[in-house]
Amino acid sequence: MALAPVDTTVGEALADIREEIAETEAELGDTDPDAAAHDSLQSLRARLVDQRAGFEHHREHDGWAEDATIRIGAPTAGERALADREAPDDAGAQERTLWVLAAATEEAPWAAGDLSATFREVSQLHPGVTDWCDLVVSDVRGGGTGNPIGRL
């Protein structure tokens, strides 16, 4: 059972991402295009647009319901150890991140029972969704802004 799990739905996640895009676009409009902050805001907007595209893709092509629950948190030490044990020795950083995300998932459209099955599902997700999940896990572990859903 993941630590401090965040409960949301596909629809709530999409609404939060859309709101963050609108806020970022408003900030972009108020920022001098030559300022360093402008580049950071453009990067943030691109990341958010990718997250939105990921959720919309799965909603449209995989039938994710707006009210489908997403419950994801920080994996416990034991869950991380299991993910480490399951990951191949030659797994790169991205693959290890997917194993951690599988261990962090308690309930979601991609949850598939055991760790290996959930990993297989996580590995088929749009990168925008895994990016969103990774940010949620980071925030729950204390590496983020402290607001896992409206977090960037």
Coordinates of N, CA, C and O in Angstrom, one line a residue:
M1 N 0.8 -1.2 0.0 CA 0.0 0.0 0.0 C 0.9 1.2 0.0 O 1.7 1.4 0.9
A2 N 0.8 2.0 -1.0 CA 1.6 3.2 -1.2 C 1.4 4.2 -0.1 O 0.3 4.3 0.6
L3 N 2.4 5.0 0.2 CA 2.4 6.1 1.2 C 1.6 7.3 0.7 O 1.8 7.7 -0.4
A4 N 0.8 7.9 1.5 CA 0.0 9.1 1.3 C -0.6 9.1 -0.1 O -0.3 10.1 -0.9
P5 N -1.4 8.1 -0.5 CA -1.9 8.1 -1.9 C -2.8 9.3 -2.2 O -3.5 9.8 -1.3
V6 N -2.7 9.7 -3.4 CA -3.6 10.8 -3.9 C -4.7 10.1 -4.6 O -4.5 9.2 -5.4
D7 N -5.9 10.6 -4.3 CA -7.1 10.1 -5.0 C -7.7 11.2 -5.9 O -7.9 12.3 -5.5
T8 N -7.9 10.8 -7.2 CA -8.5 11.7 -8.2 C -9.2 10.8 -9.2 O -9.3 9.6 -9.0
T9 N -9.7 11.5 -10.2 CA -10.3 10.7 -11.3 C -9.6 11.2 -12.6 O -8.9 12.2 -12.7
V10 N -9.9 10.5 -13.7 CA -9.4 10.9 -15.0 C -9.9 12.3 -15.3 O -9.1 13.1 -15.8
G11 N -11.2 12.5 -15.1 CA -11.8 13.8 -15.4 C -11.2 14.9 -14.6 O -10.9 16.0 -15.1
E12 N -11.0 14.7 -13.3 CA -10.4 15.7 -12.4 C -8.9 16.0 -12.9 O -8.5 17.2 -12.9
A13 N -8.2 15.0 -13.2 CA -6.8 15.2 -13.6 C -6.8 16.0 -14.9 O -6.0 16.9 -15.0
L14 N -7.6 15.7 -15.9 CA -7.7 16.4 -17.1 C -8.1 17.9 -16.8 O -7.5 18.8 -17.4
A15 N -9.1 18.1 -16.0 CA -9.5 19.5 -15.7 C -8.4 20.3 -15.0 O -8.2 21.4 -15.4
D16 N -7.7 19.6 -14.1 CA -6.5 20.3 -13.5 C -5.4 20.7 -14.5 O -4.9 21.8 -14.5
I17 N -5.1 19.7 -15.4 CA -4.1 20.0 -16.4 C -4.6 21.1 -17.3 O -3.8 22.0 -17.6
R18 N -5.8 21.1 -17.7 CA -6.3 22.2 -18.6 C -6.3 23.5 -17.9 O -5.9 24.6 -18.5
E19 N -6.6 23.6 -16.6 CA -6.5 24.8 -15.8 C -5.1 25.3 -15.8 O -4.8 26.5 -15.9
E20 N -4.2 24.4 -15.5 CA -2.8 24.8 -15.5 C -2.2 25.3 -16.8 O -1.4 26.2 -16.9
I21 N -2.7 24.7 -17.9 CA -2.4 25.2 -19.2 C -2.8 26.6 -19.4 O -2.1 27.5 -19.8
A22 N -4.1 26.9 -19.0 CA -4.6 28.3 -19.2 C -3.9 29.3 -18.3 O -3.6 30.4 -18.8
E23 N -3.5 28.9 -17.1 CA -2.8 29.8 -16.2 C -1.4 30.0 -16.8 O -0.9 31.1 -16.7
T24 N -0.8 29.0 -17.3 CA 0.6 29.1 -17.9 C 0.5 30.0 -19.1 O 1.4 30.9 -19.3
E25 N -0.5 29.8 -19.9 CA -0.6 30.7 -21.1 C -0.8 32.1 -20.7 O -0.3 33.1 -21.4
A26 N -1.6 32.4 -19.7 CA -1.8 33.8 -19.2 C -0.5 34.4 -18.7 O -0.2 35.5 -19.0
E27 N 0.3 33.6 -18.0 CA 1.6 34.0 -17.5 C 2.5 34.3 -18.7 O 3.3 35.3 -18.7
L28 N 2.5 33.4 -19.7 CA 3.3 33.7 -20.9 C 2.9 35.0 -21.6 O 3.8 35.7 -22.0
G29 N 1.7 35.3 -21.6 CA 1.2 36.6 -22.2 C 1.7 37.8 -21.5 O 1.9 38.9 -22.0
D30 N 2.0 37.6 -20.2 CA 2.4 38.7 -19.3 C 4.0 38.8 -19.2 O 4.5 39.6 -18.5
T31 N 4.7 37.8 -19.8 CA 6.1 37.7 -19.6 C 6.8 38.2 -20.9 O 6.4 37.8 -22.0
D32 N 7.9 39.0 -20.7 CA 8.7 39.4 -21.8 C 9.3 38.2 -22.5 O 9.9 37.4 -21.9
P33 N 9.1 38.1 -23.9 CA 9.6 37.0 -24.6 C 11.1 36.8 -24.5 O 11.6 35.7 -24.7
D34 N 11.8 37.9 -24.2 CA 13.3 37.8 -24.0 C 13.7 37.3 -22.6 O 14.9 37.1 -22.4
A35 N 12.8 37.3 -21.7 CA 13.1 36.9 -20.3 C 13.3 35.4 -20.2 O 12.7 34.6 -20.9
A36 N 14.2 35.0 -19.3 CA 14.5 33.6 -19.0 C 13.2 32.9 -18.6 O 13.0 31.7 -18.9
A37 N 12.3 33.6 -17.8 CA 11.1 33.0 -17.4 C 10.2 32.5 -18.5 O 9.4 31.6 -18.4
H38 N 10.3 33.3 -19.6 CA 9.4 32.9 -20.8 C 9.8 31.5 -21.3 O 8.9 30.8 -21.6
D39 N 11.1 31.2 -21.4 CA 11.5 29.9 -21.9 C 11.0 28.8 -20.9 O 10.5 27.7 -21.4
S40 N 11.1 29.1 -19.6 CA 10.6 28.1 -18.6 C 9.1 27.9 -18.7 O 8.7 26.7 -18.6
L41 N 8.4 28.9 -18.9 CA 6.9 28.8 -19.1 C 6.6 28.1 -20.3 O 5.6 27.3 -20.3
Q42 N 7.3 28.3 -21.4 CA 7.0 27.6 -22.7 C 7.3 26.1 -22.5 O 6.5 25.2 -23.0
S43 N 8.4 25.7 -21.7 CA 8.6 24.3 -21.5 C 7.6 23.7 -20.6 O 7.1 22.6 -20.9
L44 N 7.1 24.5 -19.6 CA 6.0 24.0 -18.7 C 4.8 23.8 -19.5 O 4.1 22.7 -19.4
R45 N 4.4 24.7 -20.4 CA 3.2 24.6 -21.2 C 3.3 23.3 -22.1 O 2.4 22.6 -22.2
A46 N 4.5 23.1 -22.7 CA 4.7 21.9 -23.6 C 4.5 20.6 -22.8 O 3.8 19.7 -23.3
R47 N 5.0 20.6 -21.6 CA 4.9 19.4 -20.7 C 3.4 19.2 -20.4 O 2.9 18.1 -20.4
L48 N 2.7 20.3 -20.0 CA 1.3 20.1 -19.7 C 0.4 19.7 -20.9 O -0.5 18.9 -20.7
V49 N 0.7 20.2 -22.0 CA 0.0 19.9 -23.3 C 0.2 18.4 -23.5 O -0.7 17.7 -23.9
D50 N 1.4 17.9 -23.3 CA 1.7 16.5 -23.5 C 0.9 15.6 -22.5 O 0.4 14.6 -22.9
Q51 N 0.8 16.1 -21.3 CA 0.0 15.3 -20.3 C -1.4 15.3 -20.7 O -2.1 14.3 -20.6
R52 N -1.9 16.5 -21.1 CA -3.3 16.5 -21.6 C -3.6 15.5 -22.7 O -4.5 14.8 -22.7
A53 N -2.6 15.6 -23.7 CA -2.7 14.7 -24.8 C -2.8 13.2 -24.4 O -3.5 12.4 -25.0
G54 N -2.0 12.9 -23.4 CA -1.9 11.5 -22.9 C -3.2 11.0 -22.4 O -3.8 10.0 -22.7
F55 N -3.8 11.9 -21.5 CA -5.1 11.5 -20.9 C -6.2 11.4 -21.9 O -7.0 10.5 -21.9
E56 N -6.2 12.4 -22.8 CA -7.2 12.4 -23.9 C -7.1 11.2 -24.8 O -8.1 10.6 -25.2
H57 N -5.8 10.9 -25.1 CA -5.6 9.7 -26.0 C -6.2 8.4 -25.3 O -7.0 7.7 -26.0
H58 N -5.9 8.2 -24.1 CA -6.4 7.0 -23.4 C -7.9 7.0 -23.2 O -8.6 6.0 -23.3
R59 N -8.5 8.2 -23.0 CA -9.9 8.4 -22.8 C -10.6 8.0 -24.1 O -11.6 7.3 -24.1
E60 N -10.1 8.5 -25.2 CA -10.7 8.3 -26.5 C -10.4 6.9 -27.1 O -11.3 6.3 -27.7
H61 N -9.2 6.4 -26.9 CA -8.9 5.1 -27.6 C -9.0 3.9 -26.7 O -9.1 2.8 -27.2
D62 N -8.9 4.1 -25.4 CA -8.9 3.0 -24.5 C -10.2 3.0 -23.6 O -10.3 2.1 -22.7
G63 N -11.0 4.0 -23.8 CA -12.3 4.0 -23.1 C -12.2 4.4 -21.6 O -13.1 4.0 -20.8
W64 N -11.1 5.1 -21.2 CA -11.1 5.6 -19.8 C -12.2 6.5 -19.5 O -12.4 7.5 -20.2
A65 N -13.0 6.1 -18.5 CA -14.1 6.9 -18.1 C -13.7 8.2 -17.3 O -12.7 8.1 -16.6
E66 N -14.4 9.3 -17.5 CA -14.1 10.5 -16.7 C -14.1 10.2 -15.2 O -13.3 10.8 -14.5
D67 N -14.9 9.3 -14.7 CA -15.0 9.1 -13.3 C -14.1 7.9 -12.8 O -14.2 7.5 -11.7
A68 N -13.3 7.4 -13.7 CA -12.3 6.3 -13.4 C -11.4 6.8 -12.3 O -10.7 7.9 -12.5
T69 N -11.3 6.1 -11.2 CA -10.4 6.5 -10.1 C -9.0 6.3 -10.4 O -8.6 5.3 -11.0
I70 N -8.2 7.2 -10.0 CA -6.7 7.1 -10.0 C -6.3 7.3 -8.5 O -6.5 8.3 -7.9
R71 N -5.6 6.2 -8.0 CA -5.1 6.3 -6.6 C -3.7 5.9 -6.7 O -3.3 4.7 -7.0
I72 N -2.8 6.9 -6.5 CA -1.4 6.7 -6.7 C -0.6 7.4 -5.6 O -1.0 8.5 -5.2
G73 N 0.4 6.8 -5.0 CA 1.2 7.4 -3.9 C 2.6 7.1 -4.1 O 3.1 6.6 -5.1
A74 N 3.4 7.3 -3.0 CA 4.8 7.0 -3.0 C 4.9 5.5 -2.6 O 4.4 5.1 -1.5
P75 N 5.7 4.7 -3.3 CA 5.8 3.3 -2.9 C 6.6 3.2 -1.6 O 7.4 4.0 -1.3
T76 N 6.2 2.3 -0.8 CA 6.9 2.0 0.4 C 8.2 1.4 0.1 O 8.5 1.1 -1.0
A77 N 9.1 1.3 1.1 CA 10.4 0.7 0.9 C 10.3 -0.7 0.4 O 11.0 -1.1 -0.5
G78 N 9.3 -1.5 0.9 CA 9.1 -2.8 0.4 C 8.7 -2.9 -1.1 O 9.1 -3.7 -1.9
E79 N 7.8 -2.0 -1.4 CA 7.3 -1.9 -2.8 C 8.4 -1.5 -3.8 O 8.5 -2.0 -4.9
R80 N 9.3 -0.6 -3.3 CA 10.4 -0.2 -4.1 C 11.4 -1.4 -4.3 O 12.0 -1.6 -5.4
A81 N 11.6 -2.1 -3.2 CA 12.5 -3.3 -3.3 C 11.9 -4.3 -4.2 O 12.7 -4.9 -5.0
L82 N 10.6 -4.5 -4.2 CA 10.0 -5.5 -5.1 C 10.2 -5.0 -6.6 O 10.5 -5.8 -7.5
A83 N 10.0 -3.7 -6.8 CA 10.2 -3.1 -8.1 C 11.6 -3.3 -8.6 O 11.9 -3.7 -9.7
D84 N 12.5 -3.1 -7.7 CA 14.0 -3.3 -8.0 C 14.3 -4.7 -8.3 O 15.0 -5.0 -9.2
R85 N 13.7 -5.7 -7.6 CA 13.9 -7.1 -7.8 C 13.3 -7.5 -9.2 O 13.9 -8.3 -9.9
E86 N 12.2 -6.9 -9.6 CA 11.5 -7.3 -10.8 C 12.2 -6.7 -12.0 O 12.2 -7.2 -13.1
A87 N 12.8 -5.5 -11.9 CA 13.4 -4.8 -13.0 C 14.7 -5.6 -13.4 O 15.4 -6.0 -12.6
P88 N 14.8 -5.7 -14.7 CA 16.0 -6.4 -15.2 C 17.3 -5.7 -14.8 O 17.3 -4.5 -14.6
D89 N 18.4 -6.4 -14.7 CA 19.7 -5.8 -14.3 C 20.1 -4.7 -15.3 O 20.7 -3.7 -14.9
D90 N 19.8 -4.8 -16.5 CA 20.2 -3.9 -17.5 C 19.1 -2.8 -17.8 O 19.2 -2.0 -18.7
A91 N 18.1 -2.7 -16.9 CA 17.1 -1.7 -17.0 C 17.7 -0.3 -16.9 O 18.5 0.0 -16.0
G92 N 17.3 0.6 -17.8 CA 17.7 2.0 -17.7 C 16.9 2.8 -16.8 O 15.9 2.3 -16.2
A93 N 17.2 4.1 -16.7 CA 16.5 4.9 -15.7 C 15.0 5.0 -16.1 O 14.1 5.0 -15.1
Q94 N 14.6 5.1 -17.3 CA 13.2 5.2 -17.7 C 12.5 4.0 -17.3 O 11.3 4.0 -16.8
E95 N 13.0 2.8 -17.6 CA 12.4 1.6 -17.3 C 12.2 1.4 -15.8 O 11.2 1.0 -15.3
R96 N 13.2 1.8 -15.0 CA 13.1 1.8 -13.5 C 12.0 2.7 -13.0 O 11.3 2.3 -12.1
T97 N 11.9 3.8 -13.7 CA 10.8 4.8 -13.3 C 9.4 4.1 -13.5 O 8.5 4.2 -12.7
L98 N 9.3 3.4 -14.6 CA 8.0 2.7 -14.9 C 7.7 1.6 -13.8 O 6.6 1.5 -13.4
W99 N 8.8 0.9 -13.4 CA 8.6 -0.1 -12.3 C 8.1 0.6 -11.0 O 7.2 0.1 -10.3
V100 N 8.7 1.8 -10.7 CA 8.3 2.5 -9.5 C 6.9 3.0 -9.7 O 6.1 2.9 -8.7
L101 N 6.5 3.5 -10.8 CA 5.1 3.9 -11.0 C 4.1 2.8 -10.9 O 3.0 2.9 -10.4
A102 N 4.5 1.6 -11.4 CA 3.7 0.4 -11.2 C 3.5 0.1 -9.8 O 2.4 -0.2 -9.3
A103 N 4.6 0.2 -9.0 CA 4.5 -0.1 -7.5 C 3.7 1.0 -6.8 O 3.0 0.7 -5.8
A104 N 3.7 2.2 -7.3 CA 3.0 3.3 -6.7 C 1.5 3.3 -7.0 O 0.7 3.9 -6.3
T105 N 1.0 2.5 -8.0 CA -0.4 2.5 -8.4 C -1.2 1.6 -7.5 O -0.9 0.4 -7.4
E106 N -2.2 2.1 -6.9 CA -3.1 1.3 -6.1 C -4.4 1.0 -6.9 O -4.9 -0.1 -6.9
E107 N -4.9 2.0 -7.6 CA -6.1 1.9 -8.4 C -6.0 2.9 -9.6 O -5.6 4.0 -9.4
A108 N -6.3 2.4 -10.7 CA -6.2 3.3 -11.9 C -6.7 2.4 -13.1 O -6.7 1.2 -13.1
P109 N -7.0 3.1 -14.2 CA -7.4 2.3 -15.4 C -6.2 1.4 -15.9 O -6.5 0.4 -16.6
W110 N -5.0 1.6 -15.5 CA -3.9 0.8 -15.9 C -3.5 -0.2 -14.8 O -2.6 -1.0 -15.0
A111 N -4.1 -0.2 -13.7 CA -3.8 -1.2 -12.6 C -4.3 -2.6 -13.1 O -5.4 -2.7 -13.6
A112 N -3.4 -3.5 -12.9 CA -3.7 -4.9 -13.5 C -3.4 -6.0 -12.5 O -3.1 -7.1 -12.9
G113 N -3.5 -5.7 -11.2 CA -3.4 -6.8 -10.2 C -2.0 -6.8 -9.7 O -1.7 -6.0 -8.8
D114 N -1.1 -7.7 -10.1 CA 0.2 -7.8 -9.5 C 1.2 -6.8 -10.2 O 0.8 -6.1 -11.2
L115 N 2.3 -6.7 -9.6 CA 3.3 -5.7 -10.0 C 3.7 -5.8 -11.5 O 3.8 -4.9 -12.2
S116 N 4.0 -7.1 -11.9 CA 4.5 -7.3 -13.2 C 3.4 -7.0 -14.3 O 3.7 -6.4 -15.3
A117 N 2.2 -7.3 -14.0 CA 1.0 -7.0 -14.9 C 0.8 -5.5 -15.0 O 0.6 -5.0 -16.0
T118 N 0.9 -4.9 -13.8 CA 0.7 -3.4 -13.8 C 1.9 -2.7 -14.6 O 1.6 -1.8 -15.3
F119 N 3.1 -3.2 -14.4 CA 4.2 -2.7 -15.1 C 3.9 -2.8 -16.7 O 4.2 -1.9 -17.4
R120 N 3.4 -3.9 -17.1 CA 3.2 -4.1 -18.5 C 2.2 -3.1 -19.0 O 2.3 -2.5 -20.1
E121 N 1.2 -2.8 -18.2 CA 0.2 -1.7 -18.5 C 0.8 -0.3 -18.5 O 0.6 0.5 -19.4
V122 N 1.6 0.0 -17.5 CA 2.2 1.3 -17.3 C 3.2 1.5 -18.5 O 3.2 2.6 -19.1
S123 N 3.8 0.4 -19.0 CA 4.8 0.6 -20.1 C 4.0 0.9 -21.4 O 4.7 1.3 -22.4
Q124 N 2.7 0.7 -21.5 CA 2.0 1.0 -22.7 C 1.3 2.3 -22.6 O 0.6 2.7 -23.5
L125 N 1.4 3.1 -21.5 CA 0.8 4.4 -21.3 C 1.5 5.4 -22.2 O 2.7 5.4 -22.5
H126 N 0.7 6.4 -22.6 CA 1.2 7.6 -23.3 C 2.3 8.3 -22.3 O 2.0 8.3 -21.1
P127 N 3.4 8.7 -22.8 CA 4.4 9.3 -22.0 C 3.9 10.5 -21.2 O 4.4 10.8 -20.1
G128 N 2.9 11.2 -21.7 CA 2.3 12.3 -20.9 C 1.7 11.9 -19.6 O 1.7 12.5 -18.6
V129 N 1.1 10.7 -19.6 CA 0.4 10.1 -18.4 C 1.5 9.7 -17.4 O 1.4 9.9 -16.2
T130 N 2.6 9.0 -17.9 CA 3.6 8.6 -17.0 C 4.3 9.8 -16.4 O 4.7 9.7 -15.3
D131 N 4.5 10.8 -17.2 CA 5.1 12.1 -16.7 C 4.2 12.6 -15.5 O 4.7 13.0 -14.5
W132 N 2.9 12.7 -15.7 CA 2.0 13.2 -14.7 C 2.1 12.3 -13.5 O 2.2 12.8 -12.4
C133 N 2.1 11.0 -13.6 CA 2.2 10.0 -12.5 C 3.5 10.2 -11.8 O 3.5 10.2 -10.5
D134 N 4.6 10.4 -12.5 CA 5.9 10.6 -11.9 C 5.9 11.8 -11.0 O 6.5 11.9 -9.9
L135 N 5.3 12.9 -11.5 CA 5.2 14.1 -10.7 C 4.4 14.0 -9.5 O 4.7 14.5 -8.4
V136 N 3.3 13.2 -9.6 CA 2.5 12.9 -8.4 C 3.3 12.2 -7.3 O 3.3 12.5 -6.2
V137 N 4.0 11.1 -7.8 CA 4.8 10.3 -6.8 C 5.9 11.2 -6.2 O 6.1 11.2 -5.0
S138 N 6.5 12.0 -7.0 CA 7.6 12.9 -6.5 C 7.0 13.9 -5.5 O 7.6 14.2 -4.4
D139 N 5.8 14.5 -5.8 CA 5.2 15.4 -4.8 C 4.8 14.7 -3.5 O 5.0 15.3 -2.4
V140 N 4.3 13.5 -3.6 CA 3.9 12.8 -2.4 C 5.1 12.5 -1.6 O 5.1 12.5 -0.3
R141 N 6.3 12.2 -2.2 CA 7.5 11.9 -1.5 C 8.2 13.1 -0.9 O 9.2 13.0 -0.2
G142 N 7.7 14.3 -1.3 CA 8.2 15.5 -0.8 C 9.2 16.2 -1.7 O 9.8 17.2 -1.4
G143 N 9.3 15.7 -3.0 CA 10.2 16.3 -3.9 C 9.5 17.4 -4.8 O 10.1 17.9 -5.7
G144 N 8.3 17.7 -4.6 CA 7.6 18.6 -5.4 C 7.1 19.8 -4.7 O 7.6 20.2 -3.6
T145 N 6.0 20.4 -5.2 CA 5.5 21.6 -4.6 C 4.5 21.4 -3.5 O 4.1 22.4 -2.8
G146 N 4.2 20.2 -3.1 CA 3.3 19.9 -2.1 C 1.8 19.9 -2.5 O 0.9 19.8 -1.7
N147 N 1.6 20.0 -3.8 CA 0.2 20.0 -4.3 C 0.2 19.0 -5.5 O 0.3 19.4 -6.6
P148 N 0.0 17.7 -5.2 CA 0.2 16.7 -6.2 C -0.7 16.8 -7.4 O -0.4 16.4 -8.5
I149 N -1.9 17.4 -7.3 CA -2.8 17.4 -8.5 C -2.6 18.8 -9.2 O -2.3 18.8 -10.4
G150 N -2.7 19.9 -8.6 CA -2.4 21.2 -9.2 C -1.0 21.6 -8.9 O -0.8 22.6 -8.2
R151 N 0.0 20.9 -9.4 CA 1.3 21.0 -8.9 C 2.3 21.7 -9.6 O 3.4 21.9 -9.1
L152 N 2.2 22.2 -10.8 CA 3.4 22.7 -11.5 C 3.5 24.2 -11.3 O 2.8 25.0 -11.1

